[in-house]
DNA sequence: CGTGGCATGTAAACGGTTACATGATTTA
DNA sequence: TAAATCATGTAACCGTTTACATGCCACG
């Protein structure tokens, strides 16, 4: 009778669109929640079965429509109630785990230039993330419907955008700082611009 | 011969200060990395033993100095090498898990006002976080030494501050938006200001 | 007909937290 | 001497990922 969060993500997913299969739920989660949540098949399929057993979702049509056979599911009333109860509970902050920040913190211990490489990589990832989120934003604006979910989606998206932009801004300036710092230690006396071709 | 990240956090911790015990390492991690990393005793103590067995750290004086008996450890040369190698590897983004954003995304499914409460709670947590980080910043500036680690610490701190501020900014404006949205649905016709003291 | 992608599933391993057990030391 | 806190440790449990197994369908 106790549920892990995978269960609620699935209930939530089915609450906004019915008759999805495990595969489609996985896709939907990756596309829509990609920036703040993830689930693996190994988690999704067993959880779906369990939710059916508990009556929170029900098998709805093995849609073999044109495609292959795939079992789809829909939320039951009990499932909707369960989801609502969970939504009302205070959210938990999962233990922080930011490997980038950890490696940056120990930057002095690393070989020269390592921190710089990490920051560059972080910036690339954040640029990609930002592009994705901006794409979603554009689509959402065009979507422009009376769907009552939309305001919440835009809000969530807004936080994602704000965080990505803040991280990227920080990254740009950190790059400059690090370049100055680490050049100092690596080329303490060099003044000529000539590059020996190894 | 394979290591989880706990091992590297401990190696890193000992790289910046020697002769720490498991207990002290736990404290140090909570204080210094609290905003981006965490470790539990159940992870720390077994890992320390394993690192000793592998020769990456060594027991250094069971400092019973005035205090209780506690086993302290120091990095070996092999340990330092191992840490450096890990630092040079590309960092990994752990799977995102932001329960707040998940609940906000499903906001429409929740009872009216729930999203608002969550955002308020988020803002409180972020304000606390920000205060903590600003405290650390102040201390670090006062610390003002030639410690070569300091620039990296400030950089890391800077990212934490940037993210916390961005989240808080977002939170303030989201609060306004949500208040407008959710009041609409809850008090569709009310015009009087009188509050029944039910 | 064979290959590659779609779709579902399972078992094992892993990383990590939680809860618990223990004793020693300080403080009241 | 009682309570609080320091300090170390372990066992059980949990959520999750990974790797693997399988079969179907479409396409060349």
Tab-separated table of C-alpha atoms (C1' of nucleotides) in Angstrom:
chain	number	residue	atom	x	y	z
A	1	UNK	CA	0.000	0.000	0.000
A	2	UNK	CA	2.999	2.308	-0.156
A	3	UNK	CA	4.078	3.860	-3.402
A	4	UNK	CA	7.336	5.011	-4.818
A	5	UNK	CA	7.415	8.103	-6.945
A	6	UNK	CA	7.471	6.169	-10.181
A	7	UNK	CA	3.865	5.240	-9.459
A	8	UNK	CA	2.847	8.874	-9.190
A	9	UNK	CA	4.646	9.924	-12.347
A	10	UNK	CA	2.715	7.252	-14.200
A	11	UNK	CA	-0.576	8.246	-12.604
A	12	UNK	CA	0.189	11.846	-13.470
A	13	UNK	CA	1.059	10.988	-17.021
A	14	UNK	CA	-2.178	9.083	-17.462
A	15	UNK	CA	-4.093	11.935	-15.828
A	16	UNK	CA	-3.215	14.257	-18.659
A	17	UNK	CA	-3.534	11.680	-21.446
A	18	UNK	CA	-5.374	8.389	-21.297
A	19	UNK	CA	-4.711	5.117	-23.062
A	20	UNK	CA	-0.944	5.215	-23.086
A	21	UNK	CA	1.267	2.137	-23.085
A	22	UNK	CA	4.383	1.660	-21.008
A	23	UNK	CA	6.502	2.485	-23.991
A	24	UNK	CA	4.578	5.669	-24.709
A	25	UNK	CA	4.719	6.715	-21.072
A	26	UNK	CA	8.458	6.343	-21.176
A	27	UNK	CA	8.628	8.512	-24.279
A	28	UNK	CA	6.280	11.095	-22.822
A	29	UNK	CA	8.268	11.324	-19.608
A	30	UNK	CA	11.515	11.753	-21.490
A	31	UNK	CA	10.094	14.427	-23.756
A	32	UNK	CA	8.026	16.391	-21.280
A	33	UNK	CA	9.835	15.913	-17.986
A	34	UNK	CA	13.279	15.298	-19.411
A	35	UNK	CA	14.770	18.311	-17.703
A	36	UNK	CA	13.596	17.374	-14.229
A	37	UNK	CA	12.625	13.707	-14.138
A	38	UNK	CA	13.470	10.335	-15.634
A	39	UNK	CA	12.207	6.776	-15.497
A	40	UNK	CA	13.581	3.522	-16.896
A	41	UNK	CA	11.634	0.604	-18.355
A	42	UNK	CA	12.805	-1.587	-15.541
A	43	UNK	CA	10.853	0.699	-13.266
A	44	UNK	CA	7.871	1.459	-15.486
A	45	UNK	CA	6.618	-1.987	-16.475
A	46	UNK	CA	6.539	-3.593	-13.031
A	47	UNK	CA	4.953	-0.464	-11.574
A	48	UNK	CA	2.184	-0.506	-14.181
A	49	UNK	CA	1.329	-4.071	-13.232
A	50	UNK	CA	1.276	-3.184	-9.601
A	51	UNK	CA	-0.974	-0.188	-10.192
A	52	UNK	CA	-3.410	-2.405	-12.081
A	53	UNK	CA	-3.394	-4.916	-9.235
A	54	UNK	CA	-4.205	-2.095	-6.840
A	55	UNK	CA	-6.983	-0.754	-9.020
A	56	UNK	CA	-5.401	2.641	-9.515
A	57	UNK	CA	-5.211	2.166	-13.265
A	58	UNK	CA	-6.913	-0.280	-15.604
A	59	UNK	CA	-5.933	-1.943	-18.851
A	60	UNK	CA	-7.732	-0.045	-21.603
A	61	UNK	CA	-7.735	-1.643	-25.030
A	62	UNK	CA	-4.740	-3.505	-26.352
A	63	UNK	CA	-4.428	-0.981	-29.146
A	64	UNK	CA	-3.175	-2.979	-32.081
A	65	UNK	CA	-4.310	-0.099	-34.278
A	66	UNK	CA	-2.102	-0.341	-37.345
A	67	UNK	CA	0.897	-0.724	-35.057
A	68	UNK	CA	2.038	-3.689	-33.004
A	69	UNK	CA	0.154	-5.013	-30.048
A	70	UNK	CA	0.675	-2.889	-27.017
A	71	UNK	CA	-1.173	-2.743	-23.741
A	72	UNK	CA	-2.498	0.684	-22.866
A	73	UNK	CA	-3.759	1.961	-19.530
A	74	UNK	CA	-6.135	4.526	-18.125
A	75	UNK	CA	-6.571	6.113	-14.721
A	76	UNK	CA	-9.380	4.881	-12.472
A	77	UNK	CA	-11.232	7.093	-10.018
A	78	UNK	CA	-9.225	5.576	-7.189
A	79	UNK	CA	-6.076	6.377	-9.116
A	80	UNK	CA	-7.058	9.999	-9.560
A	81	UNK	CA	-7.786	10.308	-5.844
A	82	UNK	CA	-4.450	8.742	-5.000
A	83	UNK	CA	-2.645	11.155	-7.304
A	84	UNK	CA	-4.396	14.145	-5.793
A	85	UNK	CA	-3.491	13.054	-2.285
A	86	UNK	CA	0.147	12.755	-3.238
A	87	UNK	CA	0.144	16.140	-4.946
A	88	UNK	CA	-1.089	17.754	-1.748
A	89	UNK	CA	1.757	16.324	0.339
A	90	UNK	CA	4.802	18.565	0.822
A	91	UNK	CA	7.428	17.847	-1.812
A	92	UNK	CA	10.744	16.369	-0.797
A	93	UNK	CA	14.149	17.619	-1.826
A	94	UNK	CA	16.112	14.568	-2.844
A	95	UNK	CA	19.698	14.508	-1.619
A	96	UNK	CA	21.766	16.789	-3.835
A	97	UNK	CA	24.286	15.147	-6.154
A	98	UNK	CA	26.055	17.473	-8.495
A	99	UNK	CA	29.222	15.836	-9.699
A	100	UNK	CA	30.240	18.870	-11.696
A	101	UNK	CA	30.302	21.093	-8.625
A	102	UNK	CA	32.188	18.448	-6.711
A	103	UNK	CA	34.926	18.271	-9.329
A	104	UNK	CA	35.072	22.026	-9.602
A	105	UNK	CA	35.439	22.319	-5.835
A	106	UNK	CA	38.475	20.029	-5.966
A	107	UNK	CA	39.755	21.875	-9.030
A	108	UNK	CA	43.085	22.744	-7.484
A	109	UNK	CA	43.916	19.101	-6.944
A	110	UNK	CA	43.359	18.300	-10.607
A	111	UNK	CA	45.813	18.711	-13.454
A	112	UNK	CA	45.885	22.241	-14.880
A	113	UNK	CA	43.149	22.879	-17.404
A	114	UNK	CA	40.843	20.158	-16.139
A	115	UNK	CA	38.418	22.534	-14.483
A	116	UNK	CA	38.325	24.607	-17.646
A	117	UNK	CA	37.394	21.575	-19.717
A	118	UNK	CA	34.625	20.692	-17.285
A	119	UNK	CA	33.154	24.181	-17.395
A	120	UNK	CA	33.235	24.161	-21.181
A	121	UNK	CA	31.438	20.826	-21.196
A	122	UNK	CA	28.884	22.103	-18.712
A	123	UNK	CA	28.198	25.086	-20.925
A	124	UNK	CA	27.658	22.871	-23.925
A	125	UNK	CA	25.193	20.712	-22.049
A	126	UNK	CA	23.378	23.771	-20.778
A	127	UNK	CA	23.189	25.268	-24.239
A	128	UNK	CA	21.638	22.068	-25.528
A	129	UNK	CA	19.233	22.007	-22.614
A	130	UNK	CA	18.291	25.619	-23.183
A	131	UNK	CA	17.683	25.021	-26.877
A	132	UNK	CA	15.416	22.089	-26.059
A	133	UNK	CA	13.442	24.058	-23.512
A	134	UNK	CA	13.095	27.023	-25.849
A	135	UNK	CA	11.807	24.666	-28.498
A	136	UNK	CA	9.192	23.346	-26.102
A	137	UNK	CA	8.290	26.901	-25.148
A	138	UNK	CA	7.740	27.844	-28.757
A	139	UNK	CA	5.546	24.800	-29.300
A	140	UNK	CA	3.589	25.476	-26.141
A	141	UNK	CA	2.893	29.058	-27.144
A	142	UNK	CA	1.735	27.941	-30.582
A	143	UNK	CA	-0.394	25.242	-28.923
A	144	UNK	CA	-2.392	28.133	-27.483
A	145	UNK	CA	-5.480	26.305	-26.282
A	146	UNK	CA	-7.850	26.411	-23.373
A	147	UNK	CA	-6.179	23.360	-21.871
A	148	UNK	CA	-6.248	24.158	-18.166
A	149	UNK	CA	-2.963	22.321	-17.681
A	150	UNK	CA	-1.099	24.776	-19.842
A	151	UNK	CA	-0.469	27.497	-17.223
A	152	UNK	CA	1.192	24.949	-14.944
A	153	UNK	CA	3.283	23.597	-17.773
A	154	UNK	CA	4.460	27.077	-18.646
A	155	UNK	CA	5.309	27.763	-15.033
A	156	UNK	CA	7.372	24.586	-14.796
A	157	UNK	CA	9.028	25.362	-18.090
A	158	UNK	CA	9.784	28.852	-16.827
A	159	UNK	CA	11.720	27.479	-13.871
A	160	UNK	CA	13.690	25.172	-16.128
A	161	UNK	CA	14.566	28.058	-18.406
A	162	UNK	CA	15.535	30.301	-15.507
A	163	UNK	CA	17.856	27.680	-14.042
A	164	UNK	CA	19.450	26.824	-17.365
A	165	UNK	CA	20.050	30.484	-18.171
A	166	UNK	CA	21.497	31.201	-14.750
A	167	UNK	CA	23.849	28.247	-15.043
A	168	UNK	CA	24.907	29.294	-18.507
A	169	UNK	CA	25.532	32.890	-17.450
A	170	UNK	CA	27.624	31.660	-14.584
A	171	UNK	CA	29.473	29.337	-16.952
A	172	UNK	CA	30.421	32.084	-19.360
A	173	UNK	CA	31.973	34.229	-16.678
A	174	UNK	CA	33.588	31.267	-14.941
A	175	UNK	CA	35.258	30.420	-18.223
A	176	UNK	CA	36.958	33.787	-18.327
A	177	UNK	CA	38.058	33.594	-14.701
A	178	UNK	CA	39.424	30.096	-15.072
A	179	UNK	CA	41.217	30.860	-18.294
A	180	UNK	CA	43.066	33.657	-16.535
A	181	UNK	CA	43.789	31.572	-13.409
A	182	UNK	CA	44.983	28.449	-15.108
A	183	UNK	CA	47.044	30.140	-17.793
A	184	UNK	CA	48.976	31.789	-14.995
A	185	UNK	CA	50.034	28.485	-13.525
A	186	UNK	CA	50.774	26.763	-16.789
A	187	UNK	CA	52.723	29.430	-18.640
A	188	UNK	CA	54.343	31.461	-15.907
A	189	UNK	CA	57.053	33.135	-18.001
A	190	UNK	CA	56.094	32.770	-21.614
A	191	UNK	CA	55.829	35.968	-23.625
A	192	UNK	CA	56.343	34.853	-27.247
A	193	UNK	CA	53.308	33.892	-29.331
A	194	UNK	CA	55.150	31.317	-31.449
A	195	UNK	CA	53.630	27.837	-31.160
A	196	UNK	CA	56.055	24.963	-31.426
A	197	UNK	CA	54.270	22.278	-33.451
A	198	UNK	CA	55.186	19.568	-30.969
B	1	UNK	CA	39.010	-1.998	-8.121
B	2	UNK	CA	36.000	0.089	-9.080
B	3	UNK	CA	34.907	2.982	-6.955
B	4	UNK	CA	31.661	4.696	-6.246
B	5	UNK	CA	31.603	8.412	-5.858
B	6	UNK	CA	31.581	8.275	-2.086
B	7	UNK	CA	35.178	7.119	-2.299
B	8	UNK	CA	36.191	10.179	-4.272
B	9	UNK	CA	34.404	12.603	-2.005
B	10	UNK	CA	36.354	11.151	0.903
B	11	UNK	CA	39.640	11.256	-0.990
B	12	UNK	CA	38.868	14.830	-1.965
B	13	UNK	CA	38.006	15.781	1.577
B	14	UNK	CA	41.250	14.335	2.866
B	15	UNK	CA	43.151	16.053	0.056
B	16	UNK	CA	42.282	19.457	1.438
B	17	UNK	CA	42.606	18.517	5.100
B	18	UNK	CA	44.483	15.568	6.543
B	19	UNK	CA	43.810	13.536	9.651
B	20	UNK	CA	40.055	13.642	9.656
B	21	UNK	CA	37.849	10.942	11.136
B	22	UNK	CA	34.727	9.519	9.545
B	23	UNK	CA	32.626	11.672	11.780
B	24	UNK	CA	34.534	14.802	10.867
B	25	UNK	CA	34.377	13.970	7.184
B	26	UNK	CA	30.639	13.688	7.466
B	27	UNK	CA	30.475	17.078	9.133
B	28	UNK	CA	32.799	18.652	6.606
B	29	UNK	CA	30.788	17.322	3.691
B	30	UNK	CA	27.553	18.585	5.152
B	31	UNK	CA	28.966	22.017	5.848
B	32	UNK	CA	31.007	22.562	2.728
B	33	UNK	CA	29.203	20.569	0.061
B	34	UNK	CA	25.766	20.675	1.609
B	35	UNK	CA	24.244	22.489	-1.321
B	36	UNK	CA	25.425	20.014	-3.922
B	37	UNK	CA	26.412	16.766	-2.237
B	38	UNK	CA	25.580	14.518	0.693
B	39	UNK	CA	26.848	11.329	2.293
B	40	UNK	CA	25.524	9.163	5.103
B	41	UNK	CA	27.482	7.313	7.770
B	42	UNK	CA	26.308	4.033	6.354
B	43	UNK	CA	28.230	4.937	3.255
B	44	UNK	CA	31.211	6.679	4.818
B	45	UNK	CA	32.495	4.150	7.347
B	46	UNK	CA	32.564	1.076	5.101
B	47	UNK	CA	34.127	3.119	2.313
B	48	UNK	CA	36.902	4.338	4.595
B	49	UNK	CA	37.778	0.752	5.498
B	50	UNK	CA	37.804	-0.204	1.868
B	51	UNK	CA	40.058	2.701	0.949
B	52	UNK	CA	42.508	1.671	3.640
B	53	UNK	CA	42.502	-1.902	2.345
B	54	UNK	CA	43.274	-0.572	-1.112
B	55	UNK	CA	46.056	1.641	0.136
B	56	UNK	CA	44.463	4.871	-1.036
B	57	UNK	CA	44.299	6.244	2.478
B	58	UNK	CA	46.012	5.232	5.709
B	59	UNK	CA	45.069	5.309	9.357
B	60	UNK	CA	46.876	8.299	10.829
B	61	UNK	CA	46.908	8.524	14.600
B	62	UNK	CA	43.926	7.498	16.666
B	63	UNK	CA	43.625	11.031	17.949
B	64	UNK	CA	42.475	10.621	21.517
B	65	UNK	CA	43.753	14.124	22.111
B	66	UNK	CA	41.559	15.406	24.909
B	67	UNK	CA	38.540	14.118	23.011
B	68	UNK	CA	37.244	10.606	22.561
B	69	UNK	CA	39.089	7.958	20.666
B	70	UNK	CA	38.509	8.384	16.996
B	71	UNK	CA	40.331	6.948	14.029
B	72	UNK	CA	41.639	9.550	11.616
B	73	UNK	CA	42.873	9.072	8.088
B	74	UNK	CA	45.253	10.646	5.600
B	75	UNK	CA	45.653	10.415	1.849
B	76	UNK	CA	48.452	8.254	0.459
B	77	UNK	CA	50.303	9.010	-2.767
B	78	UNK	CA	48.287	6.326	-4.504
B	79	UNK	CA	45.119	7.946	-3.187
B	80	UNK	CA	46.120	11.336	-4.534
B	81	UNK	CA	46.823	9.824	-7.951
B	82	UNK	CA	43.475	8.051	-7.921
B	83	UNK	CA	41.682	11.271	-7.042
B	84	UNK	CA	43.431	13.174	-9.814
B	85	UNK	CA	42.505	10.541	-12.357
B	86	UNK	CA	38.876	10.721	-11.371
B	87	UNK	CA	38.877	14.502	-11.492
B	88	UNK	CA	40.117	14.393	-15.076
B	89	UNK	CA	37.249	12.150	-16.209
B	90	UNK	CA	34.219	13.885	-17.709
B	91	UNK	CA	31.603	14.510	-15.051
B	92	UNK	CA	28.302	12.731	-15.237
B	93	UNK	CA	24.888	14.302	-14.919
B	94	UNK	CA	22.919	12.104	-12.569
B	95	UNK	CA	19.346	11.449	-13.618
B	96	UNK	CA	17.258	14.500	-12.770
B	97	UNK	CA	14.776	14.168	-9.923
B	98	UNK	CA	12.967	17.319	-8.995
B	99	UNK	CA	9.809	16.455	-7.151
B	100	UNK	CA	8.773	20.072	-6.853
B	101	UNK	CA	8.725	20.551	-10.613
B	102	UNK	CA	6.829	17.309	-11.030
B	103	UNK	CA	4.097	18.395	-8.652
B	104	UNK	CA	3.936	21.816	-10.211
B	105	UNK	CA	3.585	20.268	-13.651
B	106	UNK	CA	0.555	18.316	-12.454
B	107	UNK	CA	-0.739	21.399	-10.658
B	108	UNK	CA	-4.069	21.423	-12.423
B	109	UNK	CA	-4.882	17.960	-11.136
B	110	UNK	CA	-4.342	19.035	-7.542
B	111	UNK	CA	-6.796	20.745	-5.252
B	112	UNK	CA	-6.884	24.533	-5.678
B	113	UNK	CA	-4.136	26.301	-3.770
B	114	UNK	CA	-1.844	23.307	-3.577
B	115	UNK	CA	0.581	24.609	-6.175
B	116	UNK	CA	0.668	27.930	-4.401
B	117	UNK	CA	1.593	26.272	-1.119
B	118	UNK	CA	4.380	24.331	-2.830
B	119	UNK	CA	5.841	27.454	-4.402
B	120	UNK	CA	5.763	29.239	-1.067
B	121	UNK	CA	7.544	26.330	0.547
B	122	UNK	CA	10.120	26.277	-2.250
B	123	UNK	CA	10.794	29.944	-1.749
B	124	UNK	CA	11.339	29.443	1.938
B	125	UNK	CA	13.801	26.651	1.345
B	126	UNK	CA	15.604	28.737	-1.251
B	127	UNK	CA	15.802	31.711	1.064
B	128	UNK	CA	17.363	29.532	3.743
B	129	UNK	CA	19.761	28.079	1.213
B	130	UNK	CA	20.683	31.530	-0.030
B	131	UNK	CA	21.298	32.775	3.498
B	132	UNK	CA	23.574	29.817	4.186
B	133	UNK	CA	25.541	30.329	1.012
B	134	UNK	CA	25.889	34.046	1.631
B	135	UNK	CA	27.180	33.236	5.092
B	136	UNK	CA	29.796	30.948	3.616
B	137	UNK	CA	30.693	33.610	1.067
B	138	UNK	CA	31.254	36.162	3.786
B	139	UNK	CA	33.452	33.754	5.731
B	140	UNK	CA	35.408	32.830	2.629
B	141	UNK	CA	36.104	36.473	1.805
B	142	UNK	CA	37.260	37.121	5.356
B	143	UNK	CA	39.390	33.977	5.191
B	144	UNK	CA	41.371	35.856	2.551
B	145	UNK	CA	44.448	33.687	2.336
B	146	UNK	CA	46.841	32.384	-0.260
B	147	UNK	CA	45.180	28.981	-0.113
B	148	UNK	CA	45.245	27.907	-3.755
B	149	UNK	CA	41.975	26.048	-3.302
B	150	UNK	CA	40.098	29.240	-2.585
B	151	UNK	CA	39.466	30.382	-6.176
B	152	UNK	CA	37.806	27.050	-6.944
B	153	UNK	CA	35.718	27.207	-3.809
B	154	UNK	CA	34.534	30.680	-4.720
B	155	UNK	CA	33.693	29.541	-8.210
B	156	UNK	CA	31.629	26.649	-6.896
B	157	UNK	CA	29.965	28.900	-4.386
B	158	UNK	CA	29.194	31.343	-7.172
B	159	UNK	CA	27.274	28.727	-9.096
B	160	UNK	CA	25.301	27.756	-6.017
B	161	UNK	CA	24.420	31.384	-5.407
B	162	UNK	CA	23.452	31.964	-9.028
B	163	UNK	CA	21.141	28.963	-9.052
B	164	UNK	CA	19.540	29.783	-5.719
B	165	UNK	CA	18.921	33.391	-6.770
B	166	UNK	CA	17.482	32.367	-10.118
B	167	UNK	CA	15.138	29.900	-8.439
B	168	UNK	CA	14.073	32.487	-5.895
B	169	UNK	CA	13.446	35.135	-8.553
B	170	UNK	CA	11.360	32.672	-10.463
B	171	UNK	CA	9.516	31.754	-7.279
B	172	UNK	CA	8.557	35.323	-6.483
B	173	UNK	CA	6.999	35.925	-9.874
B	174	UNK	CA	5.391	32.488	-9.962
B	175	UNK	CA	3.729	33.313	-6.676
B	176	UNK	CA	2.029	36.324	-8.202
B	177	UNK	CA	0.922	34.414	-11.281
B	178	UNK	CA	-0.432	31.520	-9.275
B	179	UNK	CA	-2.234	33.730	-6.818
B	180	UNK	CA	-4.088	35.336	-9.714
B	181	UNK	CA	-4.810	32.009	-11.415
B	182	UNK	CA	-6.003	30.073	-8.427
B	183	UNK	CA	-8.016	32.842	-6.847
B	184	UNK	CA	-10.010	32.954	-10.059
B	185	UNK	CA	-11.108	29.365	-9.654
B	186	UNK	CA	-11.710	29.455	-5.939
B	187	UNK	CA	-13.573	32.714	-5.497
B	188	UNK	CA	-15.348	33.247	-8.777
B	189	UNK	CA	-17.953	35.734	-7.559
B	190	UNK	CA	-16.773	37.059	-4.231
B	191	UNK	CA	-16.468	40.813	-3.905
B	192	UNK	CA	-16.860	41.485	-0.176
B	193	UNK	CA	-13.786	41.535	2.092
B	194	UNK	CA	-15.563	40.224	5.190
B	195	UNK	CA	-13.966	37.057	6.602
B	196	UNK	CA	-16.278	34.594	8.345
B	197	UNK	CA	-14.367	33.428	11.419
B	198	UNK	CA	-15.551	29.834	11.003
C	1	DC	C1'	14.504	-13.242	-45.941
C	2	DG	C1'	17.060	-10.789	-42.873
C	3	DT	C1'	17.966	-6.797	-40.310
C	4	DG	C1'	16.754	-3.121	-37.488
C	5	DG	C1'	13.748	-0.863	-34.647
C	6	DC	C1'	9.465	-1.313	-31.810
C	7	DA	C1'	7.665	-3.025	-27.512
C	8	DT	C1'	7.516	-5.664	-23.342
C	9	DG	C1'	9.457	-7.632	-19.826
C	10	DT	C1'	12.838	-9.741	-15.975
C	11	DA	C1'	16.971	-10.701	-12.949
C	12	DA	C1'	20.805	-9.113	-10.947
C	13	DA	C1'	23.585	-5.767	-9.277
C	14	DC	C1'	24.347	-1.293	-7.251
C	15	DG	C1'	24.360	2.768	-4.640
C	16	DG	C1'	22.392	4.612	-0.990
C	17	DT	C1'	19.444	5.520	3.165
C	18	DT	C1'	17.426	4.094	7.385
C	19	DA	C1'	17.200	2.094	11.546
C	20	DC	C1'	19.393	0.069	14.891
C	21	DA	C1'	23.158	-1.220	18.280
C	22	DT	C1'	26.887	0.156	21.119
C	23	DG	C1'	29.886	2.589	24.056
C	24	DA	C1'	32.389	6.563	25.515
C	25	DT	C1'	32.485	11.373	27.096
C	26	DT	C1'	30.836	15.530	28.532
C	27	DT	C1'	27.448	18.388	31.028
C	28	DA	C1'	23.847	19.190	34.308
D	1	DT	C1'	23.965	9.677	38.019
D	2	DA	C1'	21.112	10.912	34.301
D	3	DA	C1'	20.754	12.926	29.863
D	4	DA	C1'	22.755	14.565	25.778
D	5	DT	C1'	25.905	14.206	22.345
D	6	DC	C1'	30.007	12.302	20.248
D	7	DA	C1'	31.590	8.547	17.500
D	8	DT	C1'	31.652	4.189	15.138
D	9	DG	C1'	29.658	0.704	13.022
D	10	DT	C1'	26.243	-2.875	10.739
D	11	DA	C1'	22.140	-5.095	8.571
D	12	DA	C1'	18.203	-4.633	6.144
D	13	DC	C1'	15.785	-2.544	2.937
D	14	DC	C1'	14.604	0.298	-1.182
D	15	DG	C1'	14.582	2.435	-5.451
D	16	DT	C1'	16.842	2.349	-9.620
D	17	DT	C1'	19.762	1.156	-13.443
D	18	DT	C1'	21.753	-2.241	-16.398
D	19	DA	C1'	21.925	-6.000	-19.038
D	20	DC	C1'	19.720	-9.337	-20.983
D	21	DA	C1'	15.855	-12.082	-23.283
D	22	DT	C1'	12.154	-12.234	-26.338
D	23	DG	C1'	9.041	-11.637	-30.072
D	24	DC	C1'	6.800	-8.746	-33.399
D	25	DC	C1'	6.503	-5.763	-37.335
D	26	DA	C1'	8.157	-3.000	-41.214
D	27	DC	C1'	11.294	-2.281	-44.717
D	28	DG	C1'	14.825	-3.149	-48.056
